[in-house]
Amino acid sequence: MDITRQVARRSTCLRRKVGALLVRDKHILTTGYNGAPRGLPHCEDVGCIRDEEGVPSGERHELCRGLHAEMNAMLQAAYHGIRVEGATLYVTTHPCSLCTKMLINVGIRKIIVGNDYPDELSKNLLAQAGVEVILHKQDRQENPEP
């Protein structure tokens, strides 16, 4: 999780800095952090659409110029031809429902989460798919829920 938190520091999101790692057999396959698509302006440069529109956390994920950390980790794997089926995702914040659907489809079987996120659909989908979700103990102590 220490590496995941370091990756999150690269995020260009104004609302929440998230980092993700895909790991298999104790080897990091890819990393990802939340930010704008390659070559496009970042929120830290042009502002946050979600803030401007007053969109609450956990809602209307499509109203964002950025990609989520989990998405970027999966896209890096696809871009470089890395198979992620059976990998474990380490992520600083619980995945949203959009990322969850993708994670299920690429075959992620276990997720280690640093902090919670208000998306009940995501939690229900992961449970239905049999994906194991573990709240990382150190993060739970260092970053208690508000």
JSON list of N, CA, C and O in Angstrom, two decimals, residues 59-119:
[
{"chain": "A", "resi": 59, "resn": "GLU", "atom": "N", "xyz": [-21.28, 10.16, -7.39]},
{"chain": "A", "resi": 59, "resn": "GLU", "atom": "CA", "xyz": [-22.36, 10.28, -8.37]},
{"chain": "A", "resi": 59, "resn": "GLU", "atom": "C", "xyz": [-21.84, 10.82, -9.70]},
{"chain": "A", "resi": 59, "resn": "GLU", "atom": "O", "xyz": [-20.84, 11.52, -9.73]},
{"chain": "A", "resi": 60, "resn": "ARG", "atom": "N", "xyz": [-22.54, 10.47, -10.78]},
{"chain": "A", "resi": 60, "resn": "ARG", "atom": "CA", "xyz": [-22.29, 11.03, -12.12]},
{"chain": "A", "resi": 60, "resn": "ARG", "atom": "C", "xyz": [-20.82, 10.97, -12.53]},
{"chain": "A", "resi": 60, "resn": "ARG", "atom": "O", "xyz": [-20.23, 11.96, -12.92]},
{"chain": "A", "resi": 61, "resn": "HIS", "atom": "N", "xyz": [-20.25, 9.78, -12.49]},
{"chain": "A", "resi": 61, "resn": "HIS", "atom": "CA", "xyz": [-18.84, 9.59, -12.81]},
{"chain": "A", "resi": 61, "resn": "HIS", "atom": "C", "xyz": [-18.48, 10.04, -14.23]},
{"chain": "A", "resi": 61, "resn": "HIS", "atom": "O", "xyz": [-17.34, 10.38, -14.50]},
{"chain": "A", "resi": 62, "resn": "GLU", "atom": "N", "xyz": [-19.47, 10.05, -15.11]},
{"chain": "A", "resi": 62, "resn": "GLU", "atom": "CA", "xyz": [-19.19, 10.44, -16.50]},
{"chain": "A", "resi": 62, "resn": "GLU", "atom": "C", "xyz": [-18.89, 11.92, -16.64]},
{"chain": "A", "resi": 62, "resn": "GLU", "atom": "O", "xyz": [-18.34, 12.36, -17.64]},
{"chain": "A", "resi": 63, "resn": "LEU", "atom": "N", "xyz": [-19.25, 12.71, -15.62]},
{"chain": "A", "resi": 63, "resn": "LEU", "atom": "CA", "xyz": [-18.98, 14.16, -15.66]},
{"chain": "A", "resi": 63, "resn": "LEU", "atom": "C", "xyz": [-17.62, 14.46, -15.05]},
{"chain": "A", "resi": 63, "resn": "LEU", "atom": "O", "xyz": [-17.50, 15.09, -14.01]},
{"chain": "A", "resi": 64, "resn": "CYS", "atom": "N", "xyz": [-16.59, 13.99, -15.72]},
{"chain": "A", "resi": 64, "resn": "CYS", "atom": "CA", "xyz": [-15.23, 14.20, -15.24]},
{"chain": "A", "resi": 64, "resn": "CYS", "atom": "C", "xyz": [-14.29, 14.06, -16.44]},
{"chain": "A", "resi": 64, "resn": "CYS", "atom": "O", "xyz": [-14.46, 13.14, -17.24]},
{"chain": "A", "resi": 65, "resn": "ARG", "atom": "N", "xyz": [-13.32, 14.94, -16.53]},
{"chain": "A", "resi": 65, "resn": "ARG", "atom": "CA", "xyz": [-12.36, 14.84, -17.64]},
{"chain": "A", "resi": 65, "resn": "ARG", "atom": "C", "xyz": [-11.34, 13.75, -17.37]},
{"chain": "A", "resi": 65, "resn": "ARG", "atom": "O", "xyz": [-10.66, 13.31, -18.29]},
{"chain": "A", "resi": 66, "resn": "GLY", "atom": "N", "xyz": [-11.23, 13.30, -16.14]},
{"chain": "A", "resi": 66, "resn": "GLY", "atom": "CA", "xyz": [-10.19, 12.34, -15.78]},
{"chain": "A", "resi": 66, "resn": "GLY", "atom": "C", "xyz": [-10.63, 10.90, -15.86]},
{"chain": "A", "resi": 66, "resn": "GLY", "atom": "O", "xyz": [-11.81, 10.57, -15.85]},
{"chain": "A", "resi": 67, "resn": "LEU", "atom": "N", "xyz": [-9.62, 10.05, -15.94]},
{"chain": "A", "resi": 67, "resn": "LEU", "atom": "CA", "xyz": [-9.82, 8.61, -15.82]},
{"chain": "A", "resi": 67, "resn": "LEU", "atom": "C", "xyz": [-9.46, 8.23, -14.40]},
{"chain": "A", "resi": 67, "resn": "LEU", "atom": "O", "xyz": [-8.57, 8.83, -13.79]},
{"chain": "A", "resi": 68, "resn": "HIS", "atom": "N", "xyz": [-10.11, 7.21, -13.88]},
{"chain": "A", "resi": 68, "resn": "HIS", "atom": "CA", "xyz": [-9.82, 6.75, -12.52]},
{"chain": "A", "resi": 68, "resn": "HIS", "atom": "C", "xyz": [-8.52, 5.95, -12.51]},
{"chain": "A", "resi": 68, "resn": "HIS", "atom": "O", "xyz": [-8.10, 5.39, -13.54]},
{"chain": "A", "resi": 69, "resn": "ALA", "atom": "N", "xyz": [-7.91, 5.87, -11.35]},
{"chain": "A", "resi": 69, "resn": "ALA", "atom": "CA", "xyz": [-6.63, 5.17, -11.20]},
{"chain": "A", "resi": 69, "resn": "ALA", "atom": "C", "xyz": [-6.74, 3.71, -11.66]},
{"chain": "A", "resi": 69, "resn": "ALA", "atom": "O", "xyz": [-5.85, 3.19, -12.33]},
{"chain": "A", "resi": 70, "resn": "GLU", "atom": "N", "xyz": [-7.84, 3.05, -11.28]},
{"chain": "A", "resi": 70, "resn": "GLU", "atom": "CA", "xyz": [-8.04, 1.66, -11.66]},
{"chain": "A", "resi": 70, "resn": "GLU", "atom": "C", "xyz": [-8.13, 1.52, -13.18]},
{"chain": "A", "resi": 70, "resn": "GLU", "atom": "O", "xyz": [-7.58, 0.58, -13.76]},
{"chain": "A", "resi": 71, "resn": "MET", "atom": "N", "xyz": [-8.85, 2.44, -13.82]},
{"chain": "A", "resi": 71, "resn": "MET", "atom": "CA", "xyz": [-8.96, 2.43, -15.28]},
{"chain": "A", "resi": 71, "resn": "MET", "atom": "C", "xyz": [-7.58, 2.57, -15.91]},
{"chain": "A", "resi": 71, "resn": "MET", "atom": "O", "xyz": [-7.23, 1.84, -16.84]},
{"chain": "A", "resi": 72, "resn": "ASN", "atom": "N", "xyz": [-6.81, 3.54, -15.40]},
{"chain": "A", "resi": 72, "resn": "ASN", "atom": "CA", "xyz": [-5.48, 3.76, -15.96]},
{"chain": "A", "resi": 72, "resn": "ASN", "atom": "C", "xyz": [-4.56, 2.55, -15.76]},
{"chain": "A", "resi": 72, "resn": "ASN", "atom": "O", "xyz": [-3.76, 2.22, -16.65]},
{"chain": "A", "resi": 73, "resn": "ALA", "atom": "N", "xyz": [-4.68, 1.86, -14.64]},
{"chain": "A", "resi": 73, "resn": "ALA", "atom": "CA", "xyz": [-3.87, 0.65, -14.43]},
{"chain": "A", "resi": 73, "resn": "ALA", "atom": "C", "xyz": [-4.26, -0.43, -15.44]},
{"chain": "A", "resi": 73, "resn": "ALA", "atom": "O", "xyz": [-3.39, -1.09, -16.02]},
{"chain": "A", "resi": 74, "resn": "MET", "atom": "N", "xyz": [-5.57, -0.60, -15.68]},
{"chain": "A", "resi": 74, "resn": "MET", "atom": "CA", "xyz": [-6.01, -1.59, -16.67]},
{"chain": "A", "resi": 74, "resn": "MET", "atom": "C", "xyz": [-5.62, -1.19, -18.09]},
{"chain": "A", "resi": 74, "resn": "MET", "atom": "O", "xyz": [-5.20, -2.03, -18.89]},
{"chain": "A", "resi": 75, "resn": "LEU", "atom": "N", "xyz": [-5.73, 0.11, -18.40]},
{"chain": "A", "resi": 75, "resn": "LEU", "atom": "CA", "xyz": [-5.37, 0.58, -19.73]},
{"chain": "A", "resi": 75, "resn": "LEU", "atom": "C", "xyz": [-3.87, 0.45, -19.99]},
{"chain": "A", "resi": 75, "resn": "LEU", "atom": "O", "xyz": [-3.46, 0.13, -21.11]},
{"chain": "A", "resi": 76, "resn": "GLN", "atom": "N", "xyz": [-3.06, 0.68, -18.97]},
{"chain": "A", "resi": 76, "resn": "GLN", "atom": "CA", "xyz": [-1.61, 0.49, -19.13]},
{"chain": "A", "resi": 76, "resn": "GLN", "atom": "C", "xyz": [-1.31, -0.97, -19.45]},
{"chain": "A", "resi": 76, "resn": "GLN", "atom": "O", "xyz": [-0.45, -1.26, -20.29]},
{"chain": "A", "resi": 77, "resn": "ALA", "atom": "N", "xyz": [-2.02, -1.87, -18.80]},
{"chain": "A", "resi": 77, "resn": "ALA", "atom": "CA", "xyz": [-1.83, -3.30, -19.08]},
{"chain": "A", "resi": 77, "resn": "ALA", "atom": "C", "xyz": [-2.21, -3.60, -20.54]},
{"chain": "A", "resi": 77, "resn": "ALA", "atom": "O", "xyz": [-1.46, -4.28, -21.25]},
{"chain": "A", "resi": 78, "resn": "ALA", "atom": "N", "xyz": [-3.34, -3.09, -20.99]},
{"chain": "A", "resi": 78, "resn": "ALA", "atom": "CA", "xyz": [-3.78, -3.32, -22.37]},
{"chain": "A", "resi": 78, "resn": "ALA", "atom": "C", "xyz": [-2.79, -2.70, -23.36]},
{"chain": "A", "resi": 78, "resn": "ALA", "atom": "O", "xyz": [-2.40, -3.34, -24.35]},
{"chain": "A", "resi": 79, "resn": "TYR", "atom": "N", "xyz": [-2.36, -1.50, -23.09]},
{"chain": "A", "resi": 79, "resn": "TYR", "atom": "CA", "xyz": [-1.43, -0.78, -23.97]},
{"chain": "A", "resi": 79, "resn": "TYR", "atom": "C", "xyz": [-0.11, -1.54, -24.14]},
{"chain": "A", "resi": 79, "resn": "TYR", "atom": "O", "xyz": [0.46, -1.59, -25.22]},
{"chain": "A", "resi": 80, "resn": "HIS", "atom": "N", "xyz": [0.35, -2.17, -23.05]},
{"chain": "A", "resi": 80, "resn": "HIS", "atom": "CA", "xyz": [1.63, -2.87, -23.08]},
{"chain": "A", "resi": 80, "resn": "HIS", "atom": "C", "xyz": [1.47, -4.40, -23.24]},
{"chain": "A", "resi": 80, "resn": "HIS", "atom": "O", "xyz": [2.46, -5.13, -23.15]},
{"chain": "A", "resi": 81, "resn": "GLY", "atom": "N", "xyz": [0.25, -4.88, -23.45]},
{"chain": "A", "resi": 81, "resn": "GLY", "atom": "CA", "xyz": [0.01, -6.30, -23.68]},
{"chain": "A", "resi": 81, "resn": "GLY", "atom": "C", "xyz": [0.26, -7.17, -22.46]},
{"chain": "A", "resi": 81, "resn": "GLY", "atom": "O", "xyz": [0.74, -8.29, -22.59]},
{"chain": "A", "resi": 82, "resn": "ILE", "atom": "N", "xyz": [-0.12, -6.67, -21.28]},
{"chain": "A", "resi": 82, "resn": "ILE", "atom": "CA", "xyz": [0.10, -7.41, -20.04]},
{"chain": "A", "resi": 82, "resn": "ILE", "atom": "C", "xyz": [-1.22, -8.04, -19.59]},
{"chain": "A", "resi": 82, "resn": "ILE", "atom": "O", "xyz": [-2.22, -7.35, -19.43]},
{"chain": "A", "resi": 83, "resn": "ARG", "atom": "N", "xyz": [-1.21, -9.34, -19.39]},
{"chain": "A", "resi": 83, "resn": "ARG", "atom": "CA", "xyz": [-2.40, -10.06, -18.92]},
{"chain": "A", "resi": 83, "resn": "ARG", "atom": "C", "xyz": [-2.59, -9.80, -17.42]},
{"chain": "A", "resi": 83, "resn": "ARG", "atom": "O", "xyz": [-1.66, -9.98, -16.64]},
{"chain": "A", "resi": 84, "resn": "VAL", "atom": "N", "xyz": [-3.80, -9.39, -17.03]},
{"chain": "A", "resi": 84, "resn": "VAL", "atom": "CA", "xyz": [-4.06, -9.08, -15.62]},
{"chain": "A", "resi": 84, "resn": "VAL", "atom": "C", "xyz": [-5.05, -10.05, -14.96]},
{"chain": "A", "resi": 84, "resn": "VAL", "atom": "O", "xyz": [-5.31, -9.93, -13.77]},
{"chain": "A", "resi": 85, "resn": "GLU", "atom": "N", "xyz": [-5.56, -11.01, -15.70]},
{"chain": "A", "resi": 85, "resn": "GLU", "atom": "CA", "xyz": [-6.50, -11.97, -15.13]},
{"chain": "A", "resi": 85, "resn": "GLU", "atom": "C", "xyz": [-5.87, -12.65, -13.91]},
{"chain": "A", "resi": 85, "resn": "GLU", "atom": "O", "xyz": [-4.72, -13.08, -13.95]},
{"chain": "A", "resi": 86, "resn": "GLY", "atom": "N", "xyz": [-6.61, -12.66, -12.81]},
{"chain": "A", "resi": 86, "resn": "GLY", "atom": "CA", "xyz": [-6.13, -13.28, -11.57]},
{"chain": "A", "resi": 86, "resn": "GLY", "atom": "C", "xyz": [-5.26, -12.37, -10.73]},
{"chain": "A", "resi": 86, "resn": "GLY", "atom": "O", "xyz": [-4.80, -12.78, -9.66]},
{"chain": "A", "resi": 87, "resn": "ALA", "atom": "N", "xyz": [-5.04, -11.14, -11.17]},
{"chain": "A", "resi": 87, "resn": "ALA", "atom": "CA", "xyz": [-4.21, -10.21, -10.41]},
{"chain": "A", "resi": 87, "resn": "ALA", "atom": "C", "xyz": [-4.99, -9.66, -9.22]},
{"chain": "A", "resi": 87, "resn": "ALA", "atom": "O", "xyz": [-6.22, -9.75, -9.15]},
{"chain": "A", "resi": 88, "resn": "THR", "atom": "N", "xyz": [-4.23, -9.08, -8.29]},
{"chain": "A", "resi": 88, "resn": "THR", "atom": "CA", "xyz": [-4.81, -8.37, -7.15]},
{"chain": "A", "resi": 88, "resn": "THR", "atom": "C", "xyz": [-4.67, -6.88, -7.41]},
{"chain": "A", "resi": 88, "resn": "THR", "atom": "O", "xyz": [-3.61, -6.42, -7.85]},
{"chain": "A", "resi": 89, "resn": "LEU", "atom": "N", "xyz": [-5.73, -6.13, -7.13]},
{"chain": "A", "resi": 89, "resn": "LEU", "atom": "CA", "xyz": [-5.69, -4.68, -7.22]},
{"chain": "A", "resi": 89, "resn": "LEU", "atom": "C", "xyz": [-5.43, -4.10, -5.84]},
{"chain": "A", "resi": 89, "resn": "LEU", "atom": "O", "xyz": [-6.14, -4.45, -4.89]},
{"chain": "A", "resi": 90, "resn": "TYR", "atom": "N", "xyz": [-4.43, -3.26, -5.73]},
{"chain": "A", "resi": 90, "resn": "TYR", "atom": "CA", "xyz": [-4.20, -2.45, -4.53]},
{"chain": "A", "resi": 90, "resn": "TYR", "atom": "C", "xyz": [-4.62, -1.04, -4.92]},
{"chain": "A", "resi": 90, "resn": "TYR", "atom": "O", "xyz": [-4.16, -0.51, -5.94]},
{"chain": "A", "resi": 91, "resn": "VAL", "atom": "N", "xyz": [-5.50, -0.44, -4.13]},
{"chain": "A", "resi": 91, "resn": "VAL", "atom": "CA", "xyz": [-6.01, 0.89, -4.50]},
{"chain": "A", "resi": 91, "resn": "VAL", "atom": "C", "xyz": [-6.24, 1.71, -3.23]},
{"chain": "A", "resi": 91, "resn": "VAL", "atom": "O", "xyz": [-6.67, 1.18, -2.21]},
{"chain": "A", "resi": 92, "resn": "THR", "atom": "N", "xyz": [-5.94, 3.00, -3.30]},
{"chain": "A", "resi": 92, "resn": "THR", "atom": "CA", "xyz": [-6.05, 3.85, -2.11]},
{"chain": "A", "resi": 92, "resn": "THR", "atom": "C", "xyz": [-7.49, 4.13, -1.72]},
{"chain": "A", "resi": 92, "resn": "THR", "atom": "O", "xyz": [-7.76, 4.40, -0.56]},
{"chain": "A", "resi": 93, "resn": "THR", "atom": "N", "xyz": [-8.42, 4.07, -2.68]},
{"chain": "A", "resi": 93, "resn": "THR", "atom": "CA", "xyz": [-9.84, 4.32, -2.41]},
{"chain": "A", "resi": 93, "resn": "THR", "atom": "C", "xyz": [-10.67, 3.24, -3.08]},
{"chain": "A", "resi": 93, "resn": "THR", "atom": "O", "xyz": [-10.38, 2.85, -4.22]},
{"chain": "A", "resi": 94, "resn": "HIS", "atom": "N", "xyz": [-11.71, 2.75, -2.42]},
{"chain": "A", "resi": 94, "resn": "HIS", "atom": "CA", "xyz": [-12.58, 1.71, -2.97]},
{"chain": "A", "resi": 94, "resn": "HIS", "atom": "C", "xyz": [-13.04, 2.08, -4.38]},
{"chain": "A", "resi": 94, "resn": "HIS", "atom": "O", "xyz": [-13.43, 3.22, -4.62]},
{"chain": "A", "resi": 95, "resn": "PRO", "atom": "N", "xyz": [-13.02, 1.14, -5.31]},
{"chain": "A", "resi": 95, "resn": "PRO", "atom": "CA", "xyz": [-13.43, 1.44, -6.69]},
{"chain": "A", "resi": 95, "resn": "PRO", "atom": "C", "xyz": [-14.90, 1.85, -6.80]},
{"chain": "A", "resi": 95, "resn": "PRO", "atom": "O", "xyz": [-15.75, 1.37, -6.05]},
{"chain": "A", "resi": 96, "resn": "CYS", "atom": "N", "xyz": [-15.17, 2.72, -7.77]},
{"chain": "A", "resi": 96, "resn": "CYS", "atom": "CA", "xyz": [-16.55, 3.11, -8.09]},
{"chain": "A", "resi": 96, "resn": "CYS", "atom": "C", "xyz": [-17.19, 1.99, -8.90]},
{"chain": "A", "resi": 96, "resn": "CYS", "atom": "O", "xyz": [-16.53, 1.03, -9.31]},
{"chain": "A", "resi": 97, "resn": "SER", "atom": "N", "xyz": [-18.48, 2.12, -9.18]},
{"chain": "A", "resi": 97, "resn": "SER", "atom": "CA", "xyz": [-19.19, 1.06, -9.92]},
{"chain": "A", "resi": 97, "resn": "SER", "atom": "C", "xyz": [-18.69, 0.92, -11.36]},
{"chain": "A", "resi": 97, "resn": "SER", "atom": "O", "xyz": [-18.66, -0.19, -11.89]},
{"chain": "A", "resi": 98, "resn": "LEU", "atom": "N", "xyz": [-18.28, 2.02, -12.00]},
{"chain": "A", "resi": 98, "resn": "LEU", "atom": "CA", "xyz": [-17.76, 1.92, -13.37]},
{"chain": "A", "resi": 98, "resn": "LEU", "atom": "C", "xyz": [-16.47, 1.10, -13.39]},
{"chain": "A", "resi": 98, "resn": "LEU", "atom": "O", "xyz": [-16.32, 0.19, -14.20]},
{"chain": "A", "resi": 99, "resn": "CYS", "atom": "N", "xyz": [-15.55, 1.42, -12.50]},
{"chain": "A", "resi": 99, "resn": "CYS", "atom": "CA", "xyz": [-14.29, 0.68, -12.43]},
{"chain": "A", "resi": 99, "resn": "CYS", "atom": "C", "xyz": [-14.55, -0.76, -12.00]},
{"chain": "A", "resi": 99, "resn": "CYS", "atom": "O", "xyz": [-13.90, -1.69, -12.51]},
{"chain": "A", "resi": 100, "resn": "THR", "atom": "N", "xyz": [-15.47, -0.95, -11.09]},
{"chain": "A", "resi": 100, "resn": "THR", "atom": "CA", "xyz": [-15.79, -2.29, -10.60]},
{"chain": "A", "resi": 100, "resn": "THR", "atom": "C", "xyz": [-16.21, -3.21, -11.74]},
{"chain": "A", "resi": 100, "resn": "THR", "atom": "O", "xyz": [-15.75, -4.35, -11.84]},
{"chain": "A", "resi": 101, "resn": "LYS", "atom": "N", "xyz": [-17.07, -2.73, -12.63]},
{"chain": "A", "resi": 101, "resn": "LYS", "atom": "CA", "xyz": [-17.53, -3.56, -13.75]},
{"chain": "A", "resi": 101, "resn": "LYS", "atom": "C", "xyz": [-16.35, -3.96, -14.64]},
{"chain": "A", "resi": 101, "resn": "LYS", "atom": "O", "xyz": [-16.25, -5.10, -15.09]},
{"chain": "A", "resi": 102, "resn": "MET", "atom": "N", "xyz": [-15.43, -3.02, -14.86]},
{"chain": "A", "resi": 102, "resn": "MET", "atom": "CA", "xyz": [-14.25, -3.32, -15.67]},
{"chain": "A", "resi": 102, "resn": "MET", "atom": "C", "xyz": [-13.34, -4.32, -14.96]},
{"chain": "A", "resi": 102, "resn": "MET", "atom": "O", "xyz": [-12.82, -5.25, -15.58]},
{"chain": "A", "resi": 103, "resn": "LEU", "atom": "N", "xyz": [-13.14, -4.11, -13.66]},
{"chain": "A", "resi": 103, "resn": "LEU", "atom": "CA", "xyz": [-12.28, -5.01, -12.88]},
{"chain": "A", "resi": 103, "resn": "LEU", "atom": "C", "xyz": [-12.81, -6.43, -12.89]},
{"chain": "A", "resi": 103, "resn": "LEU", "atom": "O", "xyz": [-12.04, -7.40, -13.02]},
{"chain": "A", "resi": 104, "resn": "ILE", "atom": "N", "xyz": [-14.12, -6.57, -12.77]},
{"chain": "A", "resi": 104, "resn": "ILE", "atom": "CA", "xyz": [-14.74, -7.90, -12.82]},
{"chain": "A", "resi": 104, "resn": "ILE", "atom": "C", "xyz": [-14.48, -8.53, -14.19]},
{"chain": "A", "resi": 104, "resn": "ILE", "atom": "O", "xyz": [-14.09, -9.69, -14.28]},
{"chain": "A", "resi": 105, "resn": "ASN", "atom": "N", "xyz": [-14.66, -7.75, -15.25]},
{"chain": "A", "resi": 105, "resn": "ASN", "atom": "CA", "xyz": [-14.52, -8.31, -16.60]},
{"chain": "A", "resi": 105, "resn": "ASN", "atom": "C", "xyz": [-13.08, -8.67, -16.95]},
{"chain": "A", "resi": 105, "resn": "ASN", "atom": "O", "xyz": [-12.87, -9.58, -17.76]},
{"chain": "A", "resi": 106, "resn": "VAL", "atom": "N", "xyz": [-12.08, -8.01, -16.39]},
{"chain": "A", "resi": 106, "resn": "VAL", "atom": "CA", "xyz": [-10.69, -8.38, -16.70]},
{"chain": "A", "resi": 106, "resn": "VAL", "atom": "C", "xyz": [-10.19, -9.50, -15.79]},
{"chain": "A", "resi": 106, "resn": "VAL", "atom": "O", "xyz": [-9.08, -9.97, -15.95]},
{"chain": "A", "resi": 107, "resn": "GLY", "atom": "N", "xyz": [-11.00, -9.92, -14.82]},
{"chain": "A", "resi": 107, "resn": "GLY", "atom": "CA", "xyz": [-10.66, -11.07, -14.02]},
{"chain": "A", "resi": 107, "resn": "GLY", "atom": "C", "xyz": [-9.94, -10.79, -12.72]},
{"chain": "A", "resi": 107, "resn": "GLY", "atom": "O", "xyz": [-9.27, -11.68, -12.18]},
{"chain": "A", "resi": 108, "resn": "ILE", "atom": "N", "xyz": [-10.09, -9.60, -12.17]},
{"chain": "A", "resi": 108, "resn": "ILE", "atom": "CA", "xyz": [-9.50, -9.29, -10.87]},
{"chain": "A", "resi": 108, "resn": "ILE", "atom": "C", "xyz": [-10.29, -10.06, -9.82]},
{"chain": "A", "resi": 108, "resn": "ILE", "atom": "O", "xyz": [-11.52, -10.01, -9.78]},
{"chain": "A", "resi": 109, "resn": "ARG", "atom": "N", "xyz": [-9.59, -10.79, -8.95]},
{"chain": "A", "resi": 109, "resn": "ARG", "atom": "CA", "xyz": [-10.26, -11.63, -7.96]},
{"chain": "A", "resi": 109, "resn": "ARG", "atom": "C", "xyz": [-10.13, -11.12, -6.54]},
{"chain": "A", "resi": 109, "resn": "ARG", "atom": "O", "xyz": [-10.81, -11.60, -5.64]},
{"chain": "A", "resi": 110, "resn": "LYS", "atom": "N", "xyz": [-9.22, -10.15, -6.32]},
{"chain": "A", "resi": 110, "resn": "LYS", "atom": "CA", "xyz": [-8.99, -9.66, -4.97]},
{"chain": "A", "resi": 110, "resn": "LYS", "atom": "C", "xyz": [-8.63, -8.18, -5.05]},
{"chain": "A", "resi": 110, "resn": "LYS", "atom": "O", "xyz": [-7.86, -7.77, -5.93]},
{"chain": "A", "resi": 111, "resn": "ILE", "atom": "N", "xyz": [-9.19, -7.39, -4.12]},
{"chain": "A", "resi": 111, "resn": "ILE", "atom": "CA", "xyz": [-8.91, -5.95, -4.07]},
{"chain": "A", "resi": 111, "resn": "ILE", "atom": "C", "xyz": [-8.54, -5.58, -2.63]},
{"chain": "A", "resi": 111, "resn": "ILE", "atom": "O", "xyz": [-9.29, -5.88, -1.70]},
{"chain": "A", "resi": 112, "resn": "ILE", "atom": "N", "xyz": [-7.39, -4.94, -2.48]},
{"chain": "A", "resi": 112, "resn": "ILE", "atom": "CA", "xyz": [-6.95, -4.40, -1.19]},
{"chain": "A", "resi": 112, "resn": "ILE", "atom": "C", "xyz": [-7.21, -2.91, -1.24]},
{"chain": "A", "resi": 112, "resn": "ILE", "atom": "O", "xyz": [-6.67, -2.21, -2.11]},
{"chain": "A", "resi": 113, "resn": "VAL", "atom": "N", "xyz": [-8.04, -2.41, -0.32]},
{"chain": "A", "resi": 113, "resn": "VAL", "atom": "CA", "xyz": [-8.53, -1.03, -0.35]},
{"chain": "A", "resi": 113, "resn": "VAL", "atom": "C", "xyz": [-7.97, -0.24, 0.83]},
{"chain": "A", "resi": 113, "resn": "VAL", "atom": "O", "xyz": [-7.99, -0.73, 1.96]},
{"chain": "A", "resi": 114, "resn": "GLY", "atom": "N", "xyz": [-7.51, 0.98, 0.56]},
{"chain": "A", "resi": 114, "resn": "GLY", "atom": "CA", "xyz": [-7.05, 1.86, 1.62]},
{"chain": "A", "resi": 114, "resn": "GLY", "atom": "C", "xyz": [-8.18, 2.55, 2.35]},
{"chain": "A", "resi": 114, "resn": "GLY", "atom": "O", "xyz": [-8.23, 2.56, 3.57]},
{"chain": "A", "resi": 115, "resn": "ASN", "atom": "N", "xyz": [-9.11, 3.14, 1.60]},
{"chain": "A", "resi": 115, "resn": "ASN", "atom": "CA", "xyz": [-10.21, 3.91, 2.18]},
{"chain": "A", "resi": 115, "resn": "ASN", "atom": "C", "xyz": [-11.51, 3.59, 1.47]},
{"chain": "A", "resi": 115, "resn": "ASN", "atom": "O", "xyz": [-11.51, 3.21, 0.31]},
{"chain": "A", "resi": 116, "resn": "ASP", "atom": "N", "xyz": [-12.61, 3.80, 2.15]},
{"chain": "A", "resi": 116, "resn": "ASP", "atom": "CA", "xyz": [-13.93, 3.52, 1.60]},
{"chain": "A", "resi": 116, "resn": "ASP", "atom": "C", "xyz": [-14.34, 4.60, 0.61]},
{"chain": "A", "resi": 116, "resn": "ASP", "atom": "O", "xyz": [-13.71, 5.66, 0.51]},
{"chain": "A", "resi": 117, "resn": "TYR", "atom": "N", "xyz": [-15.43, 4.34, -0.13]},
{"chain": "A", "resi": 117, "resn": "TYR", "atom": "CA", "xyz": [-16.00, 5.28, -1.10]},
{"chain": "A", "resi": 117, "resn": "TYR", "atom": "C", "xyz": [-17.51, 5.05, -1.13]},
{"chain": "A", "resi": 117, "resn": "TYR", "atom": "O", "xyz": [-17.96, 3.91, -1.08]},
{"chain": "A", "resi": 118, "resn": "PRO", "atom": "N", "xyz": [-18.30, 6.11, -1.21]},
{"chain": "A", "resi": 118, "resn": "PRO", "atom": "CA", "xyz": [-19.77, 5.96, -1.11]},
{"chain": "A", "resi": 118, "resn": "PRO", "atom": "C", "xyz": [-20.42, 5.45, -2.40]},
{"chain": "A", "resi": 118, "resn": "PRO", "atom": "O", "xyz": [-21.06, 6.20, -3.13]},
{"chain": "A", "resi": 119, "resn": "ASP", "atom": "N", "xyz": [-20.25, 4.18, -2.72]},
{"chain": "A", "resi": 119, "resn": "ASP", "atom": "CA", "xyz": [-20.85, 3.59, -3.92]},
{"chain": "A", "resi": 119, "resn": "ASP", "atom": "C", "xyz": [-21.33, 2.17, -3.58]},
{"chain": "A", "resi": 119, "resn": "ASP", "atom": "O", "xyz": [-20.58, 1.21, -3.69]}
]
